[in-house]
Amino acid sequence: METSMITELKPVRDFWKKMPSERHARIFLEAMIWPSGRHCPHCGSLSSTSIRGRSARPGLYQCGERECRLQFKVTTKTPMHAAKLDLRIWIAAIFLVLTSSKGISPVVMARILGVNQKTAWKLGHAIRELMDDREAVSARLAGVAEVDEAYVGRAPRFKKGVKNKRGRGTGKPMVLVAADRNGQAKATLVPNAQGATLGPIMKEWIDPSSALMTDSNTAYRKIGRSFASHHTVTHGKRQYSQPSKRAHINTVEAVNSQAQRALNGVYHRLGRQHLKRYPDEILWRWNHRQQEVKVRNQKTSSGTKKIATTVWKLIPVVEQMRGMLCCAVGRQIRRTPSWGLHWP
């Protein structure tokens, strides 16, 4: 099977079977990053030639435009730019992130891939950089849209005589999360929960013909007038739904719980400097699911009846890779000597 025709990767052994050499991995990446044909990452030209010869690096091309004439590879100006790792390690790292239910820590990734922890840490952030929907590929939320805030971080250490506030009184970073009931969600870091801050973001994310569902935060009252309807639930009064109006924010709270489970079970601590990229990973996993109907037989006193249940399953890994890597050019990322990241 040609590498460019790979449609699925299920067990890890598929990598070594379908990509026995780094050349096969390079061909696979070229099909993902250049789905419409090879183009120069420096000027965007579709005219280029392959550089061959004993001293030429494998997979090296030169732009055909007279004003450019720069050389490039499939990894140029992507998070894999100038990487010395085998390209199969990069693909395996992407596979591990996409197939994990809550994420994978750099310690575990390093152990599986056979690299050191600093390299695995950089790999993880480079993959999350690819998951950022900065091109706004995903459509606006529509139908019934739910909005809530999430405060990300572990509980502070116990100190005698000190009472730590919860919710909006906490000092933890705040993330605004919105989700519709069709399986799509969006999130971003925000400095506060005031209407002047939340309003422009929500109007950009959500179609004005949508029905808005929120909690009783007063900041949402004025914002809700911009949408077809606005319903609230008051958690302080133990009100979690209004069945007659189909009003609840359980969907968006399910998205928030994904972040909390990743924090408790995988990452343990999210630094403010790199916090933005972790919601990108969680939202990518949430947004790349598809509905599947399962039918089972249930015995009753009158016979057997069929019961249909709708479940959400992740779309195939290769399809997710295609969606990530087609926007890889322009997302170059480097590690600094002081355990940080910078963008050239």
Coordinates of C-alpha atoms in Angstrom, one line a residue:
M1 CA 0.0 0.0 0.0
E2 CA 1.3 3.5 -0.9
T3 CA 1.9 5.6 2.2
S4 CA -0.2 8.5 0.7
M5 CA -3.2 6.1 0.5
I6 CA -3.1 5.2 4.3
T7 CA -6.7 5.7 5.5
E8 CA -6.5 4.5 9.1
L9 CA -4.0 3.8 11.8
K10 CA -5.4 1.7 14.7
P11 CA -2.7 -0.1 16.7
V12 CA 0.8 1.4 17.2
R13 CA 2.3 -1.4 15.2
D14 CA 0.6 0.0 12.1
F15 CA 3.3 2.7 12.1
W16 CA 6.1 0.3 11.6
K17 CA 4.1 -1.8 9.2
K18 CA 2.9 1.0 6.9
M19 CA 5.9 3.3 7.5
P20 CA 9.0 1.1 7.6
S21 CA 11.3 4.1 6.9
E22 CA 11.3 7.8 7.4
R23 CA 10.8 8.2 3.7
H24 CA 7.4 6.7 4.0
A25 CA 6.5 9.0 6.9
R26 CA 7.6 12.0 4.8
I27 CA 5.4 10.9 1.9
F28 CA 2.5 10.5 4.4
L29 CA 3.1 14.1 5.7
E30 CA 3.3 15.5 2.2
A31 CA -0.1 14.1 1.4
M32 CA -1.5 15.6 4.7
I33 CA 0.2 19.1 4.6
W34 CA -0.2 19.6 0.9
P35 CA -3.6 18.0 0.1
S36 CA -4.0 20.3 -3.0
G37 CA -0.5 19.9 -4.3
R38 CA 3.0 21.0 -3.2
H39 CA 3.4 24.7 -2.5
C40 CA 6.2 26.9 -1.3
P41 CA 5.8 27.8 2.4
H42 CA 7.7 31.0 1.9
C43 CA 5.7 32.6 -0.9
G44 CA 2.8 30.2 -1.6
S45 CA 3.8 29.4 -5.1
L46 CA 2.6 26.1 -6.6
S47 CA 5.7 26.0 -8.9
S48 CA 8.7 24.0 -7.4
T49 CA 11.2 21.4 -8.4
S50 CA 12.7 18.5 -6.5
I51 CA 16.4 18.8 -5.7
R52 CA 18.3 15.5 -6.3
G53 CA 21.9 14.5 -5.9
R54 CA 24.2 12.8 -3.5
S55 CA 24.5 15.8 -1.2
A56 CA 20.8 16.8 -1.3
R57 CA 18.7 16.1 1.8
P58 CA 15.8 13.8 1.2
G59 CA 12.5 15.5 0.4
L60 CA 14.2 18.9 -0.5
Y61 CA 12.5 21.2 -3.0
Q62 CA 13.2 24.6 -4.5
C63 CA 10.6 27.2 -5.3
G64 CA 10.2 28.0 -9.0
E65 CA 9.3 31.7 -8.6
R66 CA 12.2 33.9 -9.7
E67 CA 11.6 36.3 -6.8
C68 CA 11.7 33.5 -4.2
R69 CA 13.9 30.5 -5.3
L70 CA 14.1 29.4 -1.6
Q71 CA 14.5 25.8 -0.6
F72 CA 12.0 24.0 1.6
K73 CA 10.8 20.6 2.9
V74 CA 7.4 19.4 4.0
T75 CA 8.2 20.4 7.6
T76 CA 9.3 24.0 6.8
K77 CA 7.5 26.6 8.8
T78 CA 5.5 24.0 10.7
P79 CA 5.9 22.9 14.3
M80 CA 8.3 20.2 12.9
H81 CA 10.6 22.8 11.3
A82 CA 14.3 21.9 11.8
A83 CA 13.4 19.0 14.0
K84 CA 16.0 16.3 14.3
L85 CA 13.6 13.6 15.3
D86 CA 12.5 10.8 13.0
L87 CA 9.3 11.9 11.4
R88 CA 7.7 8.6 12.5
I89 CA 8.2 9.8 16.1
W90 CA 6.2 12.9 15.3
I91 CA 3.4 10.9 13.7
A92 CA 3.4 8.5 16.6
A93 CA 3.2 11.4 19.1
I94 CA 0.2 12.9 17.2
F95 CA -1.4 9.4 17.3
L96 CA -1.0 9.1 21.1
V97 CA -2.5 12.6 21.7
L98 CA -5.5 12.0 19.4
T99 CA -6.3 8.5 20.8
S100 CA -6.0 9.4 24.5
S101 CA -9.3 10.1 26.1
K102 CA -8.1 12.9 28.4
G103 CA -4.6 13.6 27.0
I104 CA -1.2 12.1 27.7
S105 CA 1.5 13.5 30.0
P106 CA 5.0 14.2 28.7
V107 CA 6.4 11.6 31.2
V108 CA 4.3 8.8 29.7
M109 CA 4.8 10.0 26.1
A110 CA 8.6 10.1 26.6
R111 CA 8.5 6.5 28.0
I112 CA 6.5 5.2 25.0
L113 CA 8.4 7.1 22.3
G114 CA 11.9 6.6 23.7
V115 CA 12.7 10.3 24.0
N116 CA 13.5 12.5 27.0
Q117 CA 10.8 14.4 28.9
K118 CA 11.8 17.8 27.6
T119 CA 11.4 16.6 24.0
A120 CA 8.0 15.0 24.8
W121 CA 6.9 18.2 26.5
K122 CA 7.7 20.2 23.3
L123 CA 6.0 17.6 21.1
G124 CA 2.8 17.9 23.2
H125 CA 2.7 21.7 22.9
A126 CA 3.5 21.6 19.2
I127 CA 0.6 19.2 18.6
R128 CA -1.7 21.5 20.7
E129 CA -0.5 24.4 18.5
L130 CA -1.8 22.5 15.5
M131 CA -5.2 22.0 17.3
D132 CA -5.8 25.8 17.6
D133 CA -8.7 26.8 15.3
R134 CA -7.2 30.2 14.5
E135 CA -8.4 30.0 10.9
A136 CA -12.0 29.7 12.2
V137 CA -12.5 26.5 10.2
S138 CA -15.3 25.4 12.5
A139 CA -18.7 27.1 12.0
R140 CA -20.5 29.3 14.4
L141 CA -22.5 27.6 17.1
A142 CA -26.2 27.3 16.2
G143 CA -29.5 25.9 17.4
V144 CA -29.4 25.8 21.2
A145 CA -26.1 27.3 22.5
E146 CA -25.0 27.0 26.2
V147 CA -22.5 29.2 27.8
D148 CA -20.6 28.9 31.1
E149 CA -17.3 29.9 32.8
A150 CA -14.8 27.4 34.0
Y151 CA -12.1 28.1 36.6
V152 CA -9.0 26.0 35.8
G153 CA -6.6 24.9 38.4
R154 CA -6.3 22.6 41.4
A155 CA -7.6 23.5 44.9
P156 CA -5.1 25.6 46.8
R157 CA -3.2 24.1 49.7
F158 CA -4.9 24.1 53.0
K159 CA -3.8 26.9 55.4
K160 CA -5.2 27.2 58.9
G161 CA -7.5 30.2 59.2
V162 CA -7.6 30.9 55.5
K163 CA -10.8 30.4 53.5
N164 CA -10.3 30.1 49.8
K165 CA -13.2 31.4 47.7
R166 CA -14.8 29.3 45.0
G167 CA -16.4 30.2 41.7
R168 CA -16.1 33.8 40.6
G169 CA -14.3 34.7 43.8
T170 CA -11.3 32.5 43.1
G171 CA -8.0 33.6 41.7
K172 CA -7.8 30.8 39.2
P173 CA -7.7 31.6 35.5
M174 CA -11.1 31.8 33.9
V175 CA -12.1 30.1 30.6
L176 CA -15.3 31.1 28.8
V177 CA -16.8 27.9 27.2
A178 CA -19.7 27.7 24.8
A179 CA -21.3 24.6 23.3
D180 CA -24.2 23.8 21.1
R181 CA -26.2 20.6 21.3
N182 CA -25.0 19.4 17.9
G183 CA -21.6 18.4 19.2
Q184 CA -19.5 21.6 18.7
A185 CA -17.8 23.8 21.4
K186 CA -15.5 26.8 21.7
A187 CA -13.4 28.2 24.5
T188 CA -11.0 31.0 25.3
L189 CA -9.2 32.5 28.3
V190 CA -10.9 35.7 29.6
P191 CA -9.8 38.2 32.3
N192 CA -13.2 38.5 33.9
A193 CA -16.9 37.6 33.7
Q194 CA -18.2 41.1 32.9
G195 CA -20.6 41.7 30.1
A196 CA -18.3 44.0 28.2
T197 CA -15.7 41.2 28.1
L198 CA -18.0 38.3 27.3
G199 CA -20.5 39.9 24.9
P200 CA -18.2 40.5 21.9
I201 CA -16.8 36.9 22.2
M202 CA -20.3 35.3 22.4
K203 CA -21.6 37.3 19.5
E204 CA -18.7 36.2 17.4
W205 CA -19.1 32.5 18.3
I206 CA -22.9 32.1 18.3
D207 CA -25.4 32.6 15.5
P208 CA -27.9 35.3 16.5
S209 CA -30.8 33.0 15.6
S210 CA -29.8 30.6 18.4
A211 CA -31.5 30.1 21.7
L212 CA -29.0 31.0 24.5
M213 CA -28.8 29.0 27.7
T214 CA -26.8 30.3 30.7
D215 CA -26.7 30.4 34.5
S216 CA -28.0 33.3 36.5
N217 CA -24.9 35.5 36.0
T218 CA -26.3 39.0 35.6
A219 CA -23.7 39.8 32.9
Y220 CA -25.6 37.5 30.5
R221 CA -28.9 39.4 30.7
K222 CA -28.0 42.2 28.3
I223 CA -26.1 39.8 26.1
G224 CA -29.1 37.5 25.8
R225 CA -31.1 40.2 24.0
S226 CA -28.9 39.7 21.0
F227 CA -30.2 36.2 20.4
A228 CA -33.5 34.7 19.5
S229 CA -34.2 33.7 23.1
H230 CA -32.5 33.5 26.4
H231 CA -33.2 31.1 29.3
T232 CA -31.4 30.7 32.6
V233 CA -31.0 28.2 35.4
T234 CA -30.2 29.2 38.9
H235 CA -27.8 26.8 40.5
G236 CA -27.8 28.7 43.8
K237 CA -31.4 27.6 44.2
R238 CA -30.7 24.0 43.1
Q239 CA -32.3 24.6 39.8
Y240 CA -30.5 22.6 37.1
S241 CA -33.1 22.5 34.3
Q242 CA -36.4 23.8 33.1
P243 CA -37.9 20.9 31.2
S244 CA -40.7 22.9 29.7
K245 CA -38.2 25.2 28.0
R246 CA -35.5 22.6 27.5
A247 CA -33.3 24.9 29.4
H248 CA -30.1 23.6 31.0
I249 CA -26.3 24.0 30.6
N250 CA -25.4 20.3 31.1
T251 CA -23.7 20.1 27.7
V252 CA -21.3 22.9 28.4
E253 CA -20.6 21.6 31.9
A254 CA -19.7 18.3 30.3
V255 CA -17.0 20.1 28.3
N256 CA -15.8 21.8 31.5
S257 CA -15.6 18.4 33.2
Q258 CA -13.3 17.1 30.4
A259 CA -10.9 19.9 31.3
Q260 CA -11.1 19.0 35.0
R261 CA -10.6 15.3 34.4
A262 CA -7.5 16.0 32.3
L263 CA -6.2 18.3 35.1
N264 CA -6.8 15.7 37.9
G265 CA -5.7 12.6 36.0
V266 CA -3.0 13.7 33.5
Y267 CA -1.5 17.1 33.8
H268 CA -2.0 17.9 37.5
R269 CA -0.9 21.5 37.0
L270 CA -1.5 24.0 34.2
G271 CA 0.8 27.0 34.1
R272 CA -0.7 30.3 33.1
Q273 CA 2.0 30.8 30.4
H274 CA 0.9 27.8 28.4
L275 CA -2.7 27.4 29.6
K276 CA -4.3 28.6 26.3
R277 CA -3.2 25.5 24.4
Y278 CA -4.7 22.9 26.8
P279 CA -8.3 24.0 26.0
D280 CA -7.4 23.8 22.3
E281 CA -6.6 20.1 22.8
I282 CA -9.8 19.4 24.9
L283 CA -12.0 21.2 22.4
W284 CA -10.4 19.4 19.4
R285 CA -11.2 16.0 21.0
W286 CA -14.8 17.2 21.7
N287 CA -15.4 18.7 18.2
H288 CA -14.0 15.7 16.3
R289 CA -16.7 13.2 17.2
Q290 CA -19.5 11.7 15.2
Q291 CA -22.8 10.2 16.2
E292 CA -23.4 6.5 16.0
V293 CA -26.7 4.7 16.6
K294 CA -26.5 1.4 18.3
V295 CA -29.5 -0.9 18.3
R296 CA -29.9 -3.6 21.0
N297 CA -32.7 -6.1 21.7
Q298 CA -34.4 -6.0 25.1
K299 CA -36.6 -8.8 26.3
T300 CA -40.0 -7.7 27.8
S301 CA -43.1 -9.5 29.0
S302 CA -44.7 -9.1 25.6
G303 CA -41.7 -10.2 23.6
T304 CA -38.5 -8.5 22.3
K305 CA -38.2 -4.9 21.4
K306 CA -35.4 -2.9 19.8
I307 CA -33.9 0.0 21.6
A308 CA -31.8 2.6 19.7
T309 CA -29.1 4.5 21.6
T310 CA -27.1 7.4 20.2
V311 CA -23.4 7.5 21.2
W312 CA -20.5 9.8 20.3
K313 CA -17.3 8.3 18.9
L314 CA -14.1 9.9 17.7
I315 CA -13.7 10.2 14.0
P316 CA -10.8 8.1 12.5
V317 CA -7.3 9.2 13.5
V318 CA -6.1 9.8 10.0
E319 CA -9.0 12.1 9.3
Q320 CA -8.1 14.1 12.4
M321 CA -4.5 14.2 11.3
R322 CA -5.6 15.5 7.9
G323 CA -7.6 18.3 9.6
M324 CA -4.7 19.2 11.8
L325 CA -1.8 19.1 9.3
C326 CA -3.5 20.9 6.4
C327 CA -3.1 24.1 8.5
A328 CA 0.4 23.4 9.8
V329 CA 2.3 25.9 7.6
G330 CA 2.9 29.1 9.5
R331 CA 2.8 27.5 13.0
Q332 CA 6.5 27.2 13.5
I333 CA 7.3 26.7 17.2
R334 CA 10.7 26.4 19.0
R335 CA 11.8 25.4 22.5
T336 CA 14.0 27.9 24.4
P337 CA 16.9 26.9 26.6
S338 CA 15.0 28.2 29.7
W339 CA 12.2 25.6 29.4
G340 CA 9.8 27.7 27.3
L341 CA 8.5 28.2 23.8
H342 CA 8.9 30.9 21.2
W343 CA 7.5 31.6 17.7
P344 CA 10.1 32.6 15.1

